Each structure stands twice: as structure tokens, then as C-alpha cells.
Amino acid sequence: MTGNSRFVLGLAVVTGVAVLGVAAWNIMNPSPSAAVPANLPARGVTAVSPIAVGFDQVLAVLARGGTTLELENAINFLDTVTRAGKPLTDTQRAALLAALESGTPTGMAEGSWSHIFNSACNALTTSKVAPDEALLGLLERVAADDPRLVMRLYALQHLDCRYDAASPTSQRRLRSLVQRLLADPSSKTAGTALVLWRRWEKTAGPGDISSLDLSRAIAADAGRPVDVRVTALHAIGENPGVLDLARTLAQDRSQPVILR
């Protein structure tokens, strides 16, 4: 998230070696909204003013897509709202959420949608109030069910940014979501989920597994994606309790080289 040091994982998690650990989490600053996706249509020759489009035009692009210039103007408008730190009105928030709920407009490229989705979520976060349930619900559904990995990662990051301000009931629900992702051995977002679990552990219940035990189990599980196992090691790298496992993995020539 623009201006938020915790919102630094972004697309670096899925480039290089997918979700390659906390190191990848820490190198994306500023947020992914600052970079144009690779599959965004080619930029036109006309110069774009960051404030050259109004809120209604943003909604139009979210509803039907648009030209390269219209898409860029919409993203710039949302990013300008975020940088200014001026909260949207209740009416604008509701309209923007409804537009995001409608999903990707026909014909819009995946990278373009993820880019404007991220910028819209950033703009929604300029509100000083606790995150509303409609926004949390949208992000939870995207994080759990969206077929696009980048979208699931964006949603998890935005949930992380809203976790501390959420109600205790919402926090319990978000922890349950992360636990479900961690329980799936094939999950490509488990690395990100583990980093969130590590951060949220201070609010965990007495029956929740510790991040140390969970990270050790995931790092040792040969059935997990290798990037998730690397993330598990990084997540608890400062804890001496991981040293014995790290030494074992480092000496095991049957293990993936990147893990060793």
C-alpha cells in the first residue's frame, strides 16, 4: 500500500521464484500500484495528467474497460486520491466497492485489472475509520477463490493492512482464512499467508498453532512448493529453533538447491 511499509510484498512474490519468502515481501516499496503491469496496453503518445479524470470516469472504466489513456487516467486518479490522503465520501466508497464486486470488465487484460484493483483498494484505505465489512468480505473472497494468483496475493496484502483496525470478530475470521490457506499443501499463497500469520500471531487464540511450529512443518514438507518452504524458513529465520532444521536441509542433496 502506498505509504505503508507493511504493504511491500506485491508482485515480487510471484516473479523470480513465485512467493520467495519474506525477502520478497520486503523489497516492494513503493507498492505494486506504482508499476505498470507488463501486459498493460502500450502507452499512447498523449501526455496524461494525474488528475485529468473524475471519479465518474473511474467507475466507467471499472464497468466497461476503456482505452489505454482512459485506464491510465483512472489509475492515476485513484493513486492521486491515495497520495493526498483525502478519504472518499461514503457514496463514493459504496460505488467503488460495487464496481470492484462486479469483477473484470469484458476484454480487460488480467494485469490491467489487477493494477486498477490494487489502486482502488489503496484509495479505499484513505478512510480513517475501521474497514467496513463489505470491503473485508470482497478481499476475503478474492484471497480465497480468485483463479488469478496475483489477485489472491493483492487481496491478502490488503487484508494485512486492515487487520489491526478490524474488529476482534473480523480478526478471528481473517485468521481462519489464513489457516485454511496454510492447511492446503498445494496452495501457492501459503508463503504469504504464513508471513501474515507470523504478524497476526499476537492476537491468536490459545488453540492456534505457533508460527514457529507451523513454519518448521511447512519448511520440512517436501510436498509443498519450494518457494513456500523457503518463505517458511525466512519467516522464522531469527528464531534459534529453526537452526537444526536449516542445517538438515542444507546438507540434504535431495532437496531443491534454492531451499538448501
mmCIF file of C-alpha atoms in Angstrom:
data_model
loop_
_atom_site.group_PDB
_atom_site.id
_atom_site.type_symbol
_atom_site.label_atom_id
_atom_site.label_comp_id
_atom_site.label_asym_id
_atom_site.label_seq_id
_atom_site.Cartn_x
_atom_site.Cartn_y
_atom_site.Cartn_z
ATOM 1 C CA MET A 1 0.000 0.000 0.000
ATOM 2 C CA THR A 2 1.326 3.438 -0.908
ATOM 3 C CA GLY A 3 2.920 4.944 2.188
ATOM 4 C CA ASN A 4 2.545 1.807 4.232
ATOM 5 C CA SER A 5 5.728 -0.097 4.985
ATOM 6 C CA ARG A 6 3.833 -3.290 5.546
ATOM 7 C CA PHE A 7 2.433 -3.326 2.029
ATOM 8 C CA VAL A 8 5.666 -4.400 0.368
ATOM 9 C CA LEU A 9 5.282 -7.907 -0.989
ATOM 10 C CA GLY A 10 3.381 -7.236 -4.217
ATOM 11 C CA LEU A 11 4.221 -8.809 -7.492
ATOM 12 C CA ALA A 12 7.841 -9.587 -6.481
ATOM 13 C CA VAL A 13 6.363 -12.590 -4.734
ATOM 14 C CA VAL A 14 5.257 -14.159 -7.995
ATOM 15 C CA THR A 15 8.123 -13.049 -10.157
ATOM 16 C CA GLY A 16 11.550 -14.635 -9.888
ATOM 17 C CA VAL A 17 10.614 -17.647 -7.789
ATOM 18 C CA ALA A 18 6.896 -17.033 -7.123
ATOM 19 C CA VAL A 19 6.357 -16.327 -3.411
ATOM 20 C CA LEU A 20 10.022 -16.342 -2.491
ATOM 21 C CA GLY A 21 9.938 -15.614 1.188
ATOM 22 C CA VAL A 22 9.943 -12.634 3.428
ATOM 23 C CA ALA A 23 12.852 -11.226 1.442
ATOM 24 C CA ALA A 24 10.481 -10.771 -1.487
ATOM 25 C CA TRP A 25 7.938 -9.228 0.899
ATOM 26 C CA ASN A 26 10.434 -6.572 1.917
ATOM 27 C CA ILE A 27 11.699 -5.391 -1.456
ATOM 28 C CA MET A 28 8.468 -3.983 -2.916
ATOM 29 C CA ASN A 29 8.413 -0.371 -1.748
ATOM 30 C CA PRO A 30 6.538 1.517 -3.065
ATOM 31 C CA SER A 31 3.533 -0.679 -3.656
ATOM 32 C CA PRO A 32 2.690 -2.557 -6.865
ATOM 33 C CA SER A 33 0.370 0.295 -7.804
ATOM 34 C CA ALA A 34 3.480 2.278 -8.707
ATOM 35 C CA ALA A 35 4.422 -0.066 -11.539
ATOM 36 C CA VAL A 36 2.524 -0.615 -14.795
ATOM 37 C CA PRO A 37 1.854 -4.332 -15.389
ATOM 38 C CA ALA A 38 3.721 -5.917 -18.258
ATOM 39 C CA ASN A 39 0.544 -6.655 -20.180
ATOM 40 C CA LEU A 40 -0.930 -3.154 -19.907
ATOM 41 C CA PRO A 41 -1.650 -1.896 -23.443
ATOM 42 C CA ALA A 42 1.061 0.241 -24.963
ATOM 43 C CA ARG A 43 1.076 3.857 -23.758
ATOM 44 C CA GLY A 44 -0.344 6.405 -26.167
ATOM 45 C CA VAL A 45 1.556 9.476 -27.261
ATOM 46 C CA THR A 46 -0.759 11.894 -25.433
ATOM 47 C CA ALA A 47 0.567 13.160 -22.098
ATOM 48 C CA VAL A 48 -1.513 12.084 -19.085
ATOM 49 C CA SER A 49 -2.307 14.405 -16.202
ATOM 50 C CA PRO A 50 -2.621 12.600 -12.826
ATOM 51 C CA ILE A 51 -5.853 14.487 -12.107
ATOM 52 C CA ALA A 52 -7.264 14.567 -15.635
ATOM 53 C CA VAL A 53 -10.173 12.277 -14.884
ATOM 54 C CA GLY A 54 -13.041 12.404 -12.430
ATOM 55 C CA PHE A 55 -14.486 9.763 -10.171
ATOM 56 C CA ASP A 56 -17.362 9.014 -12.539
ATOM 57 C CA GLN A 57 -14.870 8.166 -15.269
ATOM 58 C CA VAL A 58 -13.095 5.770 -12.905
ATOM 59 C CA LEU A 59 -16.395 3.967 -12.401
ATOM 60 C CA ALA A 60 -16.923 3.885 -16.165
ATOM 61 C CA VAL A 61 -13.552 2.206 -16.729
ATOM 62 C CA LEU A 62 -14.261 -0.340 -13.975
ATOM 63 C CA ALA A 63 -17.632 -1.089 -15.564
ATOM 64 C CA ARG A 64 -16.750 -1.351 -19.253
ATOM 65 C CA GLY A 65 -12.972 -1.084 -19.571
ATOM 66 C CA GLY A 66 -11.558 1.612 -21.802
ATOM 67 C CA THR A 67 -8.702 2.816 -23.938
ATOM 68 C CA THR A 68 -5.102 2.861 -22.751
ATOM 69 C CA LEU A 69 -5.406 6.560 -21.926
ATOM 70 C CA GLU A 70 -8.685 6.091 -20.025
ATOM 71 C CA LEU A 71 -7.231 3.248 -17.982
ATOM 72 C CA GLU A 72 -4.087 5.198 -17.160
ATOM 73 C CA ASN A 73 -6.115 8.260 -16.183
ATOM 74 C CA ALA A 74 -8.337 6.163 -13.913
ATOM 75 C CA ILE A 75 -5.349 4.587 -12.174
ATOM 76 C CA ASN A 76 -3.642 7.976 -11.814
ATOM 77 C CA PHE A 77 -6.813 9.460 -10.334
ATOM 78 C CA LEU A 78 -7.039 6.693 -7.718
ATOM 79 C CA ASP A 79 -3.337 6.932 -6.905
ATOM 80 C CA THR A 80 -3.655 10.703 -6.510
ATOM 81 C CA VAL A 81 -6.512 10.200 -4.042
ATOM 82 C CA THR A 82 -4.291 7.828 -2.075
ATOM 83 C CA ARG A 83 -1.289 10.164 -2.031
ATOM 84 C CA ALA A 84 -3.443 13.108 -0.962
ATOM 85 C CA GLY A 85 -4.831 11.067 1.927
ATOM 86 C CA LYS A 86 -8.300 12.520 1.390
ATOM 87 C CA PRO A 87 -10.974 9.936 2.242
ATOM 88 C CA LEU A 88 -13.637 9.161 -0.325
ATOM 89 C CA THR A 89 -17.192 10.038 0.592
ATOM 90 C CA ASP A 90 -19.483 7.267 1.782
ATOM 91 C CA THR A 91 -21.303 7.399 -1.535
ATOM 92 C CA GLN A 92 -18.055 7.116 -3.498
ATOM 93 C CA ARG A 93 -16.823 4.236 -1.335
ATOM 94 C CA ALA A 94 -20.038 2.311 -1.886
ATOM 95 C CA ALA A 95 -19.939 2.917 -5.632
ATOM 96 C CA LEU A 96 -16.274 1.915 -5.901
ATOM 97 C CA LEU A 97 -16.856 -1.265 -3.911
ATOM 98 C CA ALA A 98 -19.845 -2.170 -6.061
ATOM 99 C CA ALA A 99 -17.734 -1.699 -9.190
ATOM 100 C CA LEU A 100 -14.984 -3.959 -7.826
ATOM 101 C CA GLU A 101 -17.550 -6.568 -6.828
ATOM 102 C CA SER A 102 -18.719 -6.731 -10.450
ATOM 103 C CA GLY A 103 -15.353 -8.129 -11.492
ATOM 104 C CA THR A 104 -13.177 -7.702 -14.552
ATOM 105 C CA PRO A 105 -14.848 -5.921 -17.495
ATOM 106 C CA THR A 106 -15.048 -7.933 -20.705
ATOM 107 C CA GLY A 107 -11.856 -7.608 -22.686
ATOM 108 C CA MET A 108 -9.707 -6.020 -19.975
ATOM 109 C CA ALA A 109 -6.293 -7.677 -19.592
ATOM 110 C CA GLU A 110 -5.577 -9.509 -16.338
ATOM 111 C CA GLY A 111 -2.653 -7.242 -15.486
ATOM 112 C CA SER A 112 -4.684 -4.118 -16.109
ATOM 113 C CA TRP A 113 -7.473 -5.304 -13.825
ATOM 114 C CA SER A 114 -5.098 -6.274 -11.012
ATOM 115 C CA HIS A 115 -3.418 -2.873 -11.316
ATOM 116 C CA ILE A 116 -6.618 -0.820 -11.093
ATOM 117 C CA PHE A 117 -7.999 -3.155 -8.397
ATOM 118 C CA ASN A 118 -4.919 -2.511 -6.266
ATOM 119 C CA SER A 119 -5.132 1.251 -6.814
ATOM 120 C CA ALA A 120 -8.836 1.238 -5.929
ATOM 121 C CA CYS A 121 -8.165 -0.667 -2.699
ATOM 122 C CA ASN A 122 -5.411 1.812 -1.860
ATOM 123 C CA ALA A 123 -7.842 4.690 -2.362
ATOM 124 C CA LEU A 124 -10.423 2.981 -0.155
ATOM 125 C CA THR A 125 -7.873 2.753 2.641
ATOM 126 C CA THR A 126 -7.539 6.529 2.944
ATOM 127 C CA SER A 127 -10.578 6.363 5.217
ATOM 128 C CA LYS A 128 -9.731 6.920 8.870
ATOM 129 C CA VAL A 129 -12.442 4.589 10.083
ATOM 130 C CA ALA A 130 -12.175 0.862 10.640
ATOM 131 C CA PRO A 131 -12.514 -1.189 7.452
ATOM 132 C CA ASP A 132 -16.117 -1.956 6.644
ATOM 133 C CA GLU A 133 -17.402 -5.482 6.317
ATOM 134 C CA ALA A 134 -18.212 -5.090 2.620
ATOM 135 C CA LEU A 135 -14.583 -4.347 1.805
ATOM 136 C CA LEU A 136 -13.244 -7.114 4.033
ATOM 137 C CA GLY A 137 -15.716 -9.559 2.527
ATOM 138 C CA LEU A 138 -14.623 -8.689 -1.002
ATOM 139 C CA LEU A 139 -10.947 -9.100 -0.149
ATOM 140 C CA GLU A 140 -11.587 -12.384 1.644
ATOM 141 C CA ARG A 141 -13.430 -13.824 -1.364
ATOM 142 C CA VAL A 142 -10.696 -12.738 -3.741
ATOM 143 C CA ALA A 143 -7.964 -14.133 -1.468
ATOM 144 C CA ALA A 144 -9.731 -17.480 -1.163
ATOM 145 C CA ASP A 145 -11.293 -18.057 -4.570
ATOM 146 C CA ASP A 146 -9.957 -15.848 -7.347
ATOM 147 C CA PRO A 147 -8.319 -18.043 -10.015
ATOM 148 C CA ARG A 148 -5.542 -15.468 -10.567
ATOM 149 C CA LEU A 149 -2.576 -15.785 -8.221
ATOM 150 C CA VAL A 150 -1.680 -12.091 -8.427
ATOM 151 C CA MET A 151 -5.191 -11.118 -7.362
ATOM 152 C CA ARG A 152 -5.116 -13.514 -4.418
ATOM 153 C CA LEU A 153 -1.793 -12.048 -3.294
ATOM 154 C CA TYR A 154 -3.032 -8.478 -3.616
ATOM 155 C CA ALA A 155 -6.103 -9.338 -1.552
ATOM 156 C CA LEU A 156 -4.007 -10.908 1.213
ATOM 157 C CA GLN A 157 -1.777 -7.842 1.360
ATOM 158 C CA HIS A 158 -4.755 -5.506 1.633
ATOM 159 C CA LEU A 159 -6.239 -7.680 4.373
ATOM 160 C CA ASP A 160 -2.951 -7.427 6.242
ATOM 161 C CA CYS A 161 -3.072 -3.630 6.000
ATOM 162 C CA ARG A 162 -6.571 -3.632 7.507
ATOM 163 C CA TYR A 163 -6.097 -6.307 10.152
ATOM 164 C CA ASP A 164 -5.102 -4.121 13.113
ATOM 165 C CA ALA A 165 -8.060 -1.773 12.582
ATOM 166 C CA ALA A 166 -10.574 -4.614 12.176
ATOM 167 C CA SER A 167 -12.883 -5.717 14.961
ATOM 168 C CA PRO A 168 -11.948 -8.765 17.064
ATOM 169 C CA THR A 169 -14.671 -10.737 15.273
ATOM 170 C CA SER A 170 -13.272 -9.813 11.870
ATOM 171 C CA GLN A 171 -9.749 -10.608 13.025
ATOM 172 C CA ARG A 172 -10.823 -14.108 14.045
ATOM 173 C CA ARG A 173 -12.405 -14.608 10.640
ATOM 174 C CA LEU A 174 -9.270 -13.413 8.851
ATOM 175 C CA ARG A 175 -7.097 -15.753 10.913
ATOM 176 C CA SER A 176 -9.393 -18.620 9.941
ATOM 177 C CA LEU A 177 -8.938 -17.716 6.274
ATOM 178 C CA VAL A 178 -5.167 -17.717 6.616
ATOM 179 C CA GLN A 179 -5.268 -21.037 8.454
ATOM 180 C CA ARG A 180 -7.269 -22.589 5.609
ATOM 181 C CA LEU A 181 -4.687 -21.396 3.099
ATOM 182 C CA LEU A 182 -1.864 -22.778 5.209
ATOM 183 C CA ALA A 183 -3.596 -26.144 5.533
ATOM 184 C CA ASP A 184 -3.678 -26.597 1.746
ATOM 185 C CA PRO A 185 -0.414 -28.315 0.744
ATOM 186 C CA SER A 186 -0.761 -27.157 -2.849
ATOM 187 C CA SER A 187 -1.518 -23.515 -2.025
ATOM 188 C CA LYS A 188 0.677 -21.042 -3.887
ATOM 189 C CA THR A 189 -0.269 -18.313 -1.436
ATOM 190 C CA ALA A 190 0.724 -20.258 1.665
ATOM 191 C CA GLY A 191 4.026 -18.382 1.875
ATOM 192 C CA THR A 192 2.256 -15.040 2.029
ATOM 193 C CA ALA A 193 -0.326 -16.474 4.413
ATOM 194 C CA LEU A 194 2.475 -17.642 6.702
ATOM 195 C CA VAL A 195 4.014 -14.164 6.807
ATOM 196 C CA LEU A 196 0.597 -12.777 7.777
ATOM 197 C CA TRP A 197 0.170 -15.445 10.418
ATOM 198 C CA ARG A 198 3.540 -14.501 11.871
ATOM 199 C CA ARG A 199 2.421 -10.862 12.057
ATOM 200 C CA TRP A 200 -1.027 -11.643 13.436
ATOM 201 C CA GLU A 201 0.127 -14.180 15.994
ATOM 202 C CA LYS A 202 -0.103 -11.682 18.841
ATOM 203 C CA THR A 203 -3.888 -11.865 18.549
ATOM 204 C CA ALA A 204 -4.106 -15.644 18.062
ATOM 205 C CA GLY A 205 -6.222 -17.831 20.321
ATOM 206 C CA PRO A 206 -4.846 -20.418 22.766
ATOM 207 C CA GLY A 207 -5.617 -23.306 20.394
ATOM 208 C CA ASP A 208 -3.821 -21.806 17.400
ATOM 209 C CA ILE A 209 -0.562 -23.397 16.295
ATOM 210 C CA SER A 210 2.525 -21.258 16.820
ATOM 211 C CA SER A 211 4.227 -19.716 13.824
ATOM 212 C CA LEU A 212 7.455 -21.481 14.788
ATOM 213 C CA ASP A 213 5.880 -24.939 14.750
ATOM 214 C CA LEU A 214 3.899 -24.162 11.621
ATOM 215 C CA SER A 215 6.912 -22.782 9.771
ATOM 216 C CA ARG A 216 9.069 -25.768 10.706
ATOM 217 C CA ALA A 217 6.407 -28.175 9.500
ATOM 218 C CA ILE A 218 5.945 -26.377 6.179
ATOM 219 C CA ALA A 219 9.690 -25.971 5.549
ATOM 220 C CA ALA A 220 10.227 -29.697 6.124
ATOM 221 C CA ASP A 221 7.301 -30.784 3.924
ATOM 222 C CA ALA A 222 8.699 -31.985 0.586
ATOM 223 C CA GLY A 223 5.180 -31.932 -0.854
ATOM 224 C CA ARG A 224 4.963 -28.150 -0.567
ATOM 225 C CA PRO A 225 6.016 -25.752 -3.357
ATOM 226 C CA VAL A 226 9.684 -24.901 -2.876
ATOM 227 C CA ASP A 227 9.066 -21.141 -2.704
ATOM 228 C CA VAL A 228 6.614 -21.697 0.147
ATOM 229 C CA ARG A 229 9.210 -23.778 2.003
ATOM 230 C CA VAL A 230 11.803 -21.036 1.547
ATOM 231 C CA THR A 231 9.303 -18.499 2.889
ATOM 232 C CA ALA A 232 8.718 -20.697 5.927
ATOM 233 C CA LEU A 233 12.435 -20.639 6.738
ATOM 234 C CA HIS A 234 12.672 -16.863 6.264
ATOM 235 C CA ALA A 235 9.580 -16.240 8.386
ATOM 236 C CA ILE A 236 11.290 -17.615 11.496
ATOM 237 C CA GLY A 237 14.891 -17.023 10.485
ATOM 238 C CA GLU A 238 15.664 -15.057 13.641
ATOM 239 C CA ASN A 239 14.498 -17.894 15.899
ATOM 240 C CA PRO A 240 17.208 -20.359 17.023
ATOM 241 C CA GLY A 241 14.538 -23.072 16.904
ATOM 242 C CA VAL A 242 14.909 -23.281 13.123
ATOM 243 C CA LEU A 243 18.674 -23.885 13.060
ATOM 244 C CA ASP A 244 18.567 -27.671 13.358
ATOM 245 C CA LEU A 245 16.074 -27.965 10.502
ATOM 246 C CA ALA A 246 18.023 -25.490 8.373
ATOM 247 C CA ARG A 247 21.232 -27.470 8.858
ATOM 248 C CA THR A 248 19.481 -30.706 7.951
ATOM 249 C CA LEU A 249 18.014 -29.244 4.782
ATOM 250 C CA ALA A 250 21.288 -27.595 3.795
ATOM 251 C CA GLN A 251 23.136 -30.916 3.924
ATOM 252 C CA ASP A 252 20.471 -32.955 2.142
ATOM 253 C CA ARG A 253 21.440 -33.177 -1.540
ATOM 254 C CA SER A 254 17.992 -34.491 -2.409
ATOM 255 C CA GLN A 255 16.466 -31.127 -1.523
ATOM 256 C CA PRO A 256 15.966 -28.367 -4.131
ATOM 257 C CA VAL A 257 19.076 -26.246 -4.477
ATOM 258 C CA ILE A 258 17.254 -22.986 -3.790
ATOM 259 C CA LEU A 259 15.965 -24.389 -0.488
ATOM 260 C CA ARG A 260 19.414 -25.584 0.536
#
